Coordinates of C-alpha atoms in Angstrom, one line a residue:
Chain A
M913 CA 121.4 87.7 108.5
T914 CA 122.5 90.8 106.8
D915 CA 120.3 93.8 106.0
T916 CA 120.4 93.0 102.3
T917 CA 119.1 89.6 102.7
A918 CA 116.7 90.8 105.1
M919 CA 115.3 93.1 102.2
G920 CA 115.8 90.6 99.7
G921 CA 112.5 88.8 99.4
T922 CA 114.2 85.8 97.7
T923 CA 115.9 84.1 100.6
G924 CA 113.0 83.6 103.0
G925 CA 114.5 86.2 105.5
L926 CA 112.5 88.8 107.4
G927 CA 113.9 92.1 108.5
S928 CA 115.3 92.2 112.0
L929 CA 113.0 91.7 115.0
P930 CA 113.5 92.2 118.7
E931 CA 114.6 89.2 120.8
N932 CA 111.4 89.8 123.0
A933 CA 108.9 89.5 120.0
N934 CA 106.1 87.0 120.8
P935 CA 107.5 83.8 119.4
A936 CA 104.4 82.5 118.1
L937 CA 103.8 85.7 116.2
V938 CA 107.2 85.4 114.6
A939 CA 106.6 81.9 113.7
A940 CA 103.4 82.6 112.1
A941 CA 105.1 85.5 110.1
K942 CA 107.9 83.2 108.9
G943 CA 105.4 80.4 107.7
A944 CA 103.4 83.1 105.9
A945 CA 106.5 84.5 104.3
E946 CA 107.8 81.1 103.1
A947 CA 104.5 79.9 102.0
Y948 CA 103.8 82.9 100.0
R949 CA 107.0 82.6 98.1
A950 CA 106.6 79.0 97.4
A951 CA 103.0 79.4 96.2
R952 CA 104.0 82.3 93.8
A953 CA 106.8 79.9 92.4
A954 CA 104.5 76.8 92.1
H955 CA 101.4 78.1 90.6
D956 CA 100.2 80.5 87.9
R957 CA 97.9 83.3 88.3
R958 CA 94.8 81.4 87.4
A959 CA 95.4 78.6 89.9
L960 CA 96.5 81.2 92.8
A961 CA 93.1 83.1 92.4
E962 CA 91.0 79.9 92.1
T963 CA 88.2 79.8 94.9
V964 CA 88.7 76.6 96.8
A965 CA 86.4 77.2 99.8
M966 CA 84.4 79.6 101.7
G967 CA 86.4 81.3 104.5
A968 CA 85.2 81.7 108.2
D969 CA 84.8 85.4 107.4
G970 CA 82.2 84.4 105.0
T971 CA 84.2 85.5 101.8
P972 CA 85.6 83.1 99.1
T973 CA 89.0 81.8 99.9
M974 CA 91.6 81.7 97.1
R975 CA 94.0 78.9 96.7
I976 CA 96.9 81.5 97.6
D977 CA 95.0 82.2 100.9
R978 CA 94.6 78.6 101.6
I979 CA 98.3 77.8 101.1
V980 CA 99.5 80.8 103.2
E981 CA 96.9 80.1 106.0
D982 CA 97.6 76.4 106.1
A983 CA 101.4 77.2 106.7
V984 CA 100.5 79.6 109.4
I985 CA 98.4 77.2 111.4
D986 CA 101.1 74.6 110.8
A987 CA 103.6 76.9 112.2
L988 CA 101.6 77.6 115.4
T989 CA 100.9 73.9 116.1
K990 CA 103.3 73.8 118.9
H991 CA 102.5 77.0 120.3
P992 CA 99.9 77.3 123.1
V993 CA 98.1 80.2 121.9
N994 CA 94.4 80.7 120.6
I995 CA 94.1 81.7 117.0
L996 CA 91.7 84.0 115.1
S997 CA 92.5 83.7 111.4
E998 CA 90.7 84.7 108.2
E999 CA 90.0 81.5 106.8
S1000 CA 89.9 79.1 109.7
G1001 CA 88.2 81.3 112.3
W1002 CA 88.7 80.9 116.0
I1003 CA 90.9 78.0 117.2
D1004 CA 90.6 77.8 121.0
K1005 CA 93.6 76.4 122.9
A1006 CA 92.4 77.8 126.2
S1007 CA 95.1 80.2 126.5
A1008 CA 95.4 83.7 127.9
Y1009 CA 97.2 84.6 124.6
S1010 CA 95.4 84.9 121.3
L1011 CA 96.7 85.9 117.9
V1012 CA 94.5 87.7 115.6
I1013 CA 95.9 87.1 112.1
D1014 CA 95.5 88.0 108.5
P1015 CA 97.9 85.5 106.9
L1016 CA 97.8 87.2 103.4
D1017 CA 96.5 90.8 103.3
G1018 CA 96.2 91.8 99.7
S1019 CA 95.3 88.2 98.2
A1020 CA 94.2 89.8 95.0
N1021 CA 97.6 91.5 94.6
G1022 CA 99.4 88.3 95.7
A1023 CA 97.5 86.0 93.2
A1024 CA 98.0 88.4 90.2
G1025 CA 101.5 89.4 90.9
V1026 CA 101.1 93.0 92.1
P1027 CA 104.0 93.0 94.7
L1028 CA 101.9 94.6 97.6
T1029 CA 100.9 91.9 100.0
A1030 CA 101.2 91.6 103.7
F1031 CA 101.1 89.3 106.9
A1032 CA 99.6 91.0 109.9
G1033 CA 99.2 89.7 113.3
A1034 CA 98.4 91.1 116.7
V1035 CA 98.8 89.4 120.1
A1036 CA 95.8 89.7 122.6
V1037 CA 96.6 89.0 126.2
D1038 CA 93.3 88.4 128.3
G1039 CA 91.5 90.2 125.3
E1040 CA 93.7 93.3 125.3
F1041 CA 95.9 93.9 122.0
T1042 CA 99.5 94.4 123.1
E1043 CA 101.8 93.5 120.3
S1044 CA 101.7 93.6 116.5
L1045 CA 103.8 92.4 113.5
T1046 CA 103.2 93.4 109.9
V1047 CA 105.5 92.0 107.1
W1048 CA 105.5 93.2 103.6
L1049 CA 105.7 89.6 102.0
D1050 CA 107.1 90.8 98.7
T1051 CA 110.2 92.2 100.3
G1052 CA 110.5 90.8 103.9
R1053 CA 110.3 94.4 105.4
V1054 CA 108.8 94.2 108.9
W1055 CA 107.0 96.5 111.3
W1056 CA 106.9 95.6 114.9
A1057 CA 105.2 97.2 117.8
H1058 CA 104.4 96.7 121.4
R1059 CA 102.0 98.8 123.5
D1060 CA 104.5 99.1 126.4
T1061 CA 107.6 99.5 124.3
P1062 CA 109.1 102.7 122.7
T1063 CA 108.8 102.6 118.9
P1064 CA 110.7 104.2 116.1
Y1065 CA 107.5 104.8 114.2
R1066 CA 106.1 108.3 114.3
T1067 CA 103.0 109.2 112.2
S1068 CA 102.9 112.5 110.1
G1069 CA 101.1 114.3 112.9
R1070 CA 98.4 115.6 110.5
T1071 CA 95.4 116.8 112.1
T1072 CA 93.1 117.9 109.1
L1073 CA 91.7 116.1 106.0
D1074 CA 92.2 119.1 103.6
G1075 CA 95.4 118.4 101.9
A1076 CA 96.1 115.0 103.6
A1077 CA 97.6 112.0 101.8
L1078 CA 94.7 109.4 101.9
S1079 CA 94.7 105.8 101.1
M1080 CA 91.3 104.0 100.7
L1081 CA 89.7 100.7 99.6
R1082 CA 88.5 101.0 96.1
P1083 CA 85.2 102.8 95.8
H1084 CA 82.0 100.8 95.8
T1085 CA 80.5 102.4 92.9
A1086 CA 77.0 100.6 92.9
K1087 CA 76.3 101.5 96.5
P1088 CA 75.1 105.1 96.6
G1089 CA 76.1 105.7 100.3
P1090 CA 79.6 104.2 100.2
A1091 CA 80.1 105.8 96.8
A1092 CA 79.3 109.2 98.0
A1093 CA 81.5 108.6 101.2
W1094 CA 84.5 107.7 99.0
W1095 CA 84.2 110.5 96.7
A1096 CA 83.6 113.2 99.6
A1097 CA 86.9 112.0 101.2
A1098 CA 88.8 111.9 97.9
S1099 CA 87.7 115.5 97.0
R1100 CA 89.1 116.8 100.3
A1101 CA 92.5 114.9 100.2
A1102 CA 95.6 116.3 98.3
R1103 CA 96.7 112.7 97.4
V1104 CA 94.6 109.6 96.9
R1105 CA 95.9 106.0 96.8
I1106 CA 94.4 102.5 96.4
L1107 CA 97.1 99.9 97.2
S1108 CA 94.6 97.1 97.9
T1109 CA 96.4 96.2 101.0
T1110 CA 94.8 97.5 104.3
C1111 CA 97.7 96.0 106.5
L1112 CA 100.5 97.7 104.5
E1113 CA 98.7 101.1 104.1
A1114 CA 98.2 101.1 107.9
A1115 CA 102.0 100.5 108.3
L1116 CA 102.7 103.5 106.0
V1117 CA 100.4 105.6 108.3
A1118 CA 102.3 104.5 111.4
E1119 CA 105.7 105.5 109.9
G1120 CA 104.3 108.9 108.5
A1121 CA 104.6 108.0 104.8
T1122 CA 100.9 108.7 104.2
D1123 CA 98.3 110.5 106.6
A1124 CA 95.4 108.2 106.8
F1125 CA 93.6 105.1 105.4
A1126 CA 89.9 104.4 105.3
D1127 CA 87.3 101.8 104.3
A1128 CA 84.7 104.4 103.0
C1129 CA 81.6 103.0 104.6
S1130 CA 81.7 99.7 102.8
D1131 CA 82.0 97.6 105.9
T1132 CA 84.6 95.4 104.3
H1133 CA 87.1 95.3 107.2
R1134 CA 87.1 92.4 109.6
L1135 CA 89.0 92.2 112.9
V1136 CA 92.1 90.8 111.2
D1137 CA 92.4 93.7 108.9
L1138 CA 92.6 96.3 111.8
A1139 CA 94.1 94.5 114.9
A1140 CA 97.8 95.0 114.1
A1141 CA 97.1 98.6 113.0
Q1142 CA 95.2 99.1 116.4
V1143 CA 98.6 98.5 118.2
M1144 CA 101.1 99.8 115.8
V1145 CA 99.5 103.1 114.7
T1146 CA 98.2 103.9 118.2
R1147 CA 101.8 103.6 119.6
A1148 CA 103.0 105.6 116.8
G1149 CA 100.8 108.7 117.7
G1150 CA 97.9 107.9 115.4
A1151 CA 94.3 106.5 115.8
V1152 CA 92.1 103.5 114.7
R1153 CA 88.4 103.9 114.5
D1154 CA 85.4 102.6 112.9
V1155 CA 83.4 105.2 110.8
H1156 CA 80.3 104.3 113.0
G1157 CA 82.0 104.3 116.3
R1158 CA 82.0 100.4 116.6
G1159 CA 84.7 99.2 118.9
I1160 CA 87.7 97.4 117.5
V1161 CA 88.0 94.8 120.2
L1162 CA 88.7 91.0 120.4
D1163 CA 85.8 89.1 119.2
T1164 CA 85.7 85.5 117.9
D1165 CA 82.9 86.1 115.4
L1166 CA 84.7 86.7 112.2
T1167 CA 81.6 87.6 110.4
R1168 CA 81.6 91.0 112.1
R1169 CA 82.6 93.9 109.8
W1170 CA 84.0 97.3 110.4
S1171 CA 84.7 100.4 108.2
G1172 CA 88.1 101.2 109.5
V1173 CA 89.8 104.7 109.7
V1174 CA 93.5 104.5 110.6
A1175 CA 94.8 108.2 110.8
A1176 CA 98.0 110.0 111.9
T1177 CA 96.1 111.7 114.8
P1178 CA 93.0 111.3 116.6
D1179 CA 91.7 114.6 115.3
L1180 CA 92.4 113.5 111.7
A1181 CA 90.6 110.2 112.5
D1182 CA 87.5 112.0 113.9
E1183 CA 87.3 114.3 110.9
L1184 CA 87.7 111.6 108.4
A1185 CA 85.1 109.3 110.1
E1186 CA 82.6 112.3 110.3
V1187 CA 83.2 113.2 106.5
L1188 CA 82.6 109.7 105.4
A1189 CA 79.5 109.1 107.8
D1190 CA 77.9 112.4 106.8
A1191 CA 78.3 111.7 103.0
Q1192 CA 76.9 108.3 103.4
K1193 CA 74.0 109.5 105.3
D1194 CA 73.2 112.3 102.8
A1195 CA 73.4 109.9 100.0
D1196 CA 71.2 107.2 101.5
Q1197 CA 68.6 109.8 102.4
A1198 CA 68.5 111.1 98.8
D1199 CA 68.4 107.7 97.3
Chain B
M813 CA 125.9 90.2 91.9
T814 CA 123.4 87.6 93.1
D815 CA 119.8 87.8 92.6
T816 CA 119.5 88.4 96.4
T817 CA 121.5 91.6 96.3
A818 CA 120.0 92.5 93.0
M819 CA 116.5 92.7 94.7
G820 CA 118.0 94.2 98.1
G821 CA 117.4 97.9 97.4
T822 CA 120.2 98.5 99.9
T823 CA 123.3 97.9 97.8
G824 CA 122.9 99.9 94.7
G825 CA 122.5 96.9 92.5
L826 CA 119.8 96.5 89.9
G827 CA 118.2 93.3 88.5
S828 CA 120.3 91.6 85.7
L829 CA 120.3 93.3 82.2
P830 CA 121.1 91.8 78.9
E831 CA 124.7 92.6 77.8
N832 CA 123.3 94.4 74.5
A833 CA 121.2 96.8 76.6
N834 CA 122.0 100.4 75.5
P835 CA 124.8 101.5 77.8
A836 CA 123.6 105.2 78.2
L837 CA 120.3 103.8 79.2
V838 CA 121.7 101.5 81.8
A839 CA 124.1 104.2 83.2
A840 CA 121.2 106.6 83.6
A841 CA 119.2 104.0 85.4
K842 CA 122.1 103.3 87.8
G843 CA 122.5 106.9 88.5
A844 CA 119.0 107.4 89.3
A845 CA 119.0 104.4 91.6
E846 CA 122.0 105.4 93.5
A847 CA 120.8 109.0 93.8
Y848 CA 117.5 108.0 95.0
R849 CA 118.9 105.9 97.8
A850 CA 121.1 108.6 98.9
A851 CA 118.6 111.2 98.7
R852 CA 116.3 109.3 100.9
A853 CA 119.0 108.6 103.3
A854 CA 120.3 112.2 103.6
H855 CA 117.1 114.3 103.8
D856 CA 113.7 114.1 105.6
R857 CA 110.4 114.1 104.0
R858 CA 109.8 117.9 104.2
A859 CA 113.2 118.6 102.5
L860 CA 112.6 116.1 99.8
A861 CA 109.2 117.3 99.0
E862 CA 110.2 121.1 98.8
T863 CA 109.7 122.9 95.6
V864 CA 113.1 124.0 94.4
A865 CA 112.4 125.1 90.8
M866 CA 109.9 124.8 87.9
G867 CA 110.6 121.7 85.6
A868 CA 110.7 122.0 81.9
D869 CA 107.4 120.2 81.8
G870 CA 105.7 123.1 83.6
T871 CA 105.3 121.5 86.9
P872 CA 107.0 122.2 90.1
T873 CA 110.3 120.3 90.7
M874 CA 110.7 118.7 94.1
R875 CA 114.0 118.5 95.7
I876 CA 114.1 114.7 95.4
D877 CA 113.3 115.0 91.6
R878 CA 116.2 117.5 91.1
I879 CA 118.7 115.3 93.0
V880 CA 117.8 112.2 91.0
E881 CA 117.7 114.1 87.5
D882 CA 121.0 115.8 88.3
A883 CA 122.5 112.3 88.8
V884 CA 121.1 111.0 85.6
I885 CA 122.4 114.0 83.6
D886 CA 125.6 113.5 85.2
A887 CA 125.8 109.9 84.4
L888 CA 125.1 110.7 80.8
T889 CA 127.8 113.3 80.3
K890 CA 130.2 110.9 78.4
H891 CA 127.4 109.2 76.4
P892 CA 126.7 110.8 72.9
V893 CA 123.0 110.8 73.1
N894 CA 120.3 113.5 73.2
I895 CA 118.3 113.6 76.2
L896 CA 114.7 114.6 77.0
S897 CA 114.2 114.5 80.7
E898 CA 111.4 115.7 82.9
E899 CA 113.0 118.6 84.8
S900 CA 115.7 119.7 82.1
G901 CA 113.9 119.3 79.0
W902 CA 115.7 118.6 75.6
I903 CA 119.4 118.4 75.7
D904 CA 120.7 118.3 72.0
K905 CA 124.0 116.4 71.3
A906 CA 123.3 116.0 67.6
S907 CA 123.0 112.3 67.8
A908 CA 120.7 109.8 66.0
Y909 CA 120.0 108.4 69.5
S910 CA 117.8 110.2 71.9
L911 CA 116.9 109.0 75.5
V912 CA 113.5 109.9 76.8
I913 CA 113.8 109.8 80.6
D914 CA 111.6 110.0 83.7
P915 CA 114.4 109.9 86.3
L916 CA 111.9 109.5 89.2
D917 CA 108.3 108.7 88.5
G918 CA 106.1 108.7 91.6
S919 CA 108.1 111.5 93.2
A920 CA 105.3 112.1 95.9
N921 CA 105.6 108.4 96.8
G922 CA 109.4 108.8 97.0
A923 CA 109.5 112.1 99.0
A924 CA 106.9 110.8 101.5
G925 CA 108.3 107.2 101.7
V926 CA 105.7 105.3 100.1
P927 CA 108.1 102.5 98.3
L928 CA 106.6 102.9 94.8
T929 CA 108.9 104.8 92.7
A930 CA 110.4 104.2 89.3
F931 CA 113.0 105.1 86.8
A932 CA 111.8 104.9 83.3
G933 CA 113.7 105.5 80.1
A934 CA 113.1 104.7 76.4
V935 CA 115.8 104.9 73.6
A936 CA 114.7 106.5 70.3
V937 CA 116.7 105.9 67.1
D938 CA 116.1 108.5 64.4
G939 CA 112.9 109.3 66.2
E940 CA 111.5 105.7 66.6
F941 CA 111.3 104.1 70.1
T942 CA 113.3 101.0 70.2
E943 CA 114.2 100.0 73.6
S944 CA 113.0 100.6 77.2
L945 CA 114.2 100.0 80.7
T946 CA 111.9 100.6 83.9
V947 CA 113.4 100.2 87.5
W948 CA 111.5 99.9 90.6
L949 CA 113.9 102.1 92.5
D950 CA 112.8 100.9 96.1
T951 CA 113.8 97.1 95.3
G952 CA 116.1 97.2 92.2
R953 CA 113.8 95.2 90.2
V954 CA 114.0 95.8 86.4
W955 CA 111.9 95.5 83.2
W956 CA 114.0 95.7 79.9
A957 CA 112.4 95.3 76.5
H958 CA 113.6 95.9 72.9
R959 CA 111.3 96.2 69.8
D960 CA 113.3 93.5 68.0
T961 CA 114.0 91.2 70.6
P962 CA 111.8 88.3 72.1
T963 CA 110.5 89.4 75.6
P964 CA 109.7 87.2 78.6
Y965 CA 106.6 89.7 79.4
R966 CA 103.2 88.7 78.3
T967 CA 100.2 90.9 79.1
S968 CA 97.0 89.2 80.6
G969 CA 95.4 89.1 77.3
R970 CA 92.3 90.6 78.5
T971 CA 90.0 92.2 75.9
T972 CA 87.2 93.7 77.7
L973 CA 86.9 96.3 80.6
D974 CA 84.0 94.5 82.4
G975 CA 85.8 92.8 85.1
A976 CA 89.3 93.9 84.5
A977 CA 91.8 95.0 87.0
L978 CA 92.3 98.7 86.3
S979 CA 95.0 101.2 87.7
M980 CA 94.3 104.9 87.3
L981 CA 95.8 108.2 88.4
R982 CA 93.8 109.6 91.3
P983 CA 90.5 111.3 90.3
H984 CA 90.4 115.0 89.5
T985 CA 87.3 115.5 91.6
A986 CA 87.0 119.3 90.8
K987 CA 86.8 118.7 87.0
P988 CA 83.5 117.5 85.8
G989 CA 84.7 115.8 82.7
P990 CA 87.8 113.9 84.0
A991 CA 85.8 113.2 87.2
A992 CA 82.9 111.4 85.2
A993 CA 85.4 109.7 83.2
W994 CA 87.4 108.2 86.2
W995 CA 84.1 107.2 87.9
A996 CA 82.8 105.5 84.6
A997 CA 85.8 103.3 84.2
A998 CA 86.0 102.4 87.9
S999 CA 82.4 101.3 87.7
R1000 CA 83.1 98.8 85.0
A1001 CA 86.4 97.3 86.6
A1002 CA 86.5 94.5 89.0
R1003 CA 89.5 95.9 90.7
V1004 CA 90.7 99.5 91.0
R1005 CA 94.2 100.6 92.0
I1006 CA 95.8 103.8 92.4
L1007 CA 99.7 103.3 93.0
S1008 CA 100.7 106.8 92.0
T1009 CA 103.4 105.8 89.7
T1010 CA 102.5 105.4 86.0
C1011 CA 105.8 103.7 85.0
L1012 CA 105.5 101.0 87.5
E1013 CA 101.8 100.5 86.8
A1014 CA 102.8 100.2 83.0
A1015 CA 105.3 97.5 83.9
L1016 CA 102.5 95.4 85.8
V1017 CA 100.4 95.7 82.7
A1018 CA 103.4 94.3 80.6
E1019 CA 103.8 91.3 82.8
G1020 CA 100.1 90.7 83.2
A1021 CA 99.7 91.5 86.8
T1022 CA 97.0 94.0 85.9
D1023 CA 95.0 94.6 82.9
A1024 CA 95.3 98.2 82.1
F1025 CA 96.3 101.7 83.4
A1026 CA 94.8 105.0 82.4
D1027 CA 94.9 108.7 82.9
A1028 CA 91.3 109.5 83.3
C1029 CA 91.1 112.5 80.8
S1030 CA 93.2 114.7 83.1
D1031 CA 96.0 115.2 80.4
T1032 CA 98.4 114.8 83.2
H1033 CA 100.9 112.5 81.2
R1034 CA 104.0 113.7 79.4
L1035 CA 106.0 111.7 77.0
V1036 CA 108.4 110.7 79.7
D1037 CA 105.7 108.9 81.6
L1038 CA 104.7 106.8 78.3
A1039 CA 107.7 106.3 76.2
A1040 CA 109.0 103.2 78.0
A1041 CA 105.5 101.7 78.1
Q1042 CA 105.3 102.3 74.4
V1043 CA 108.0 99.7 73.8
M1044 CA 107.7 97.2 76.6
V1045 CA 103.8 97.0 76.7
T1046 CA 103.5 96.8 73.0
R1047 CA 106.3 94.1 72.8
A1048 CA 104.3 92.1 75.6
G1049 CA 101.1 91.9 73.4
G1050 CA 99.5 95.0 74.8
A1051 CA 98.9 98.7 73.4
V1052 CA 99.5 102.3 74.4
R1053 CA 97.1 104.9 73.4
D1054 CA 96.0 108.4 74.1
V1055 CA 92.3 108.7 75.2
H1056 CA 91.9 111.3 72.4
G1057 CA 93.9 109.6 69.7
R1058 CA 97.0 111.9 69.8
G1059 CA 100.0 110.1 68.8
I1060 CA 102.6 109.1 71.4
V1061 CA 105.8 110.0 69.4
L1062 CA 109.0 111.7 70.0
D1063 CA 108.5 115.3 70.6
T1064 CA 110.9 117.7 72.4
D1065 CA 108.3 119.9 73.6
L1066 CA 107.9 118.7 77.2
T1067 CA 104.6 120.9 77.9
R1068 CA 102.7 118.5 75.5
R1069 CA 100.2 116.3 77.4
W1070 CA 98.5 113.2 76.9
S1071 CA 95.8 111.1 78.8
G1072 CA 97.5 107.8 78.4
V1073 CA 95.8 104.3 78.2
V1074 CA 98.1 101.3 78.7
A1075 CA 96.3 98.0 78.3
A1076 CA 96.7 94.2 77.9
T1077 CA 95.4 94.3 74.3
P1078 CA 94.6 96.7 71.5
D1079 CA 90.7 96.0 72.1
L1080 CA 90.9 96.7 75.8
A1081 CA 92.8 99.9 75.0
D1082 CA 90.2 100.9 72.5
E1083 CA 87.3 100.3 74.8
L1084 CA 88.9 101.9 77.8
A1085 CA 89.7 105.0 75.7
E1086 CA 86.1 105.2 74.4
V1087 CA 84.6 104.6 77.8
L1088 CA 86.7 107.5 79.3
A1089 CA 86.2 109.9 76.3
D1090 CA 82.4 109.3 76.2
A1091 CA 81.9 109.9 80.0
Q1092 CA 84.1 113.1 79.7
K1093 CA 82.1 114.3 76.7
D1094 CA 78.7 113.7 78.3
A1095 CA 79.7 115.3 81.6
D1096 CA 81.0 118.4 79.8
Q1097 CA 77.9 118.6 77.6
A1098 CA 75.7 118.6 80.9
D1099 CA 78.0 121.1 82.8

C-alpha cells in the first residue's frame, strides 16, 4: 500500500503500522474505518444521528455509533481479549489483555459530515496501559505508540498556559462552575480551538501541533476518551491528568467520568488543571 | 487522476473541478496547494510561524503565509486578472476580472501542524462576485461554485439559532462587547466548534455539515475571508452577512474589516447577527 492510498480515506487503507502492533487493536481499527465509511455512504445525516439505544456509558447511542461499534466487536470475535467499549461496556473473555476502545470519537462530527472523527484504542496488560492506536477516520492517518518503544512524536514542550495553543470541549454555558473554568483557561491561552473530538485533539498534543487539551470541569470524559492519550502523550513527553486528580486507570465501570487534561508537559498539565479547578471552585462558591 | 490521489494530500492533486472553472482561479489554487505542501516539508514549526513582514491587511505575515502567497502570485503572472490578496493587497492589471484570494486561511493551524487550512478564492466580474473555489489544503478536497450554475451543495436549511451547530472564531475574552456576543451565541447553540479556519467552516455550512459560522463582533474578517463564502453559501441556499449590516462587496482596501455571519438560511443569519449585536451593545453600555 502506498502512502497515497494510506492517506486517501477512500480505499479503506490506514497509514502504515509497525509489524509488532497488537493484532486485535489493528483489527478493531480497520473494522471501525471500514464501517465508518460504509455508514457515511449508506445513510443521510438524519439517519446517522438518530438515537437507537442508550450506551453502556449512560449516554444516547446514535446510529453511526452503533454501526461502527458493531463492526469493531465483530472484528474482535476471534481475538482472545477483553473489551471495554463505549456502547457495549465490558466484555470479559478472561484474558490478561484488555482493549479500551472508543470506536467513533466525534460522533456528532461524523453524523453531520464534519470530517473530524477518530477511532482510539489502548491495550491494557494486567490492568496497565501499554499500547495505543488512534486513527483519523476521515483520512486514514494513524498515531501508534507503545510504552516501551521509541516514538517519533514529541510534544511542543510548552510549560506554561500563558500563550499556549489550547483545545477544549465546548463550554457548558448553563453550569456556573464549568462555564467559569472554560472562560478562565480560554482567557490565558493564545489560541483556542474546539474540534469536538478529544482523541484527535490528544494526538495533536502528542505531535506538538497544539499545546494542550482539556475538558473544563464538565466531567464529560470516559476512560475510552483518555486511555489512548495516556499511552501516546505520556510517551511523547506530555502528561494526562484529571482536573480533580482522579486516577485515569483501567476500570470496567463505564459510567465513571473524568475532566481530562492532556498537555505537552507535566508542568503545563498541573497549571491547566489548577486554573480550571480554581475557577470552578470560585464560581460555585459565588453561585 | 483517481479520486484516491485527489484526496491524498501527498501528490499535489486537487479534487475534480469542472472544465469551465475559471483558469486563473484554478491555477492560483494549485499554486497554493503545492507551495503549502512544500513549505510544511521544508521548514519546522518555528520557522513557518515566524513573522517576516506586515501584510497589506495590516496583520503580521508568517513565513508560511508569504511562501503560499508568493506561489499564488507567481501562478497568476500570465493570467490577465486583477488580484486582491491577503499579504500583497491590490494588484491592478486593468481587467474586468478580479480574483479575491486568501492563499492560506488558517495560517496558525498550518504553521503548527493542525491539518485544517484552506485556499479560498472568488472571481469578481465588473465588481460582482460570480464564482468561488475553496480547497482544503491538507487533503486536496475542493468546493467549487458559480452563481449561474446548479450546485450539489445544500445547506442544512436550519432557520433558528436554538439547537443549531455553530462555528465561531475564538472568543476575544479581553473585549467586553465581543466576549459577551460570543458567549450569548454559544449559549443558544446545541454544538459549538472553533476550527480556526473561516473558509473551511464556510464550506461546511454550504454542504450542510454545520448550520452557521460567525465572527462574534471582533471585526477580524477581511474581504478575502468572506468572498468565496458569498458565492458558495448563497448558491447553496444560505446567506452571508456582516453583524452590523456592512455590505460584503468588492473593495480594494484590505484594511477594511467585517464581523461575518455565514448561515444555512437568511432567517438564521438575521437571528444570529441580531443575537451577537444585541449582546455586544448591552455589554458595551454596561462597561
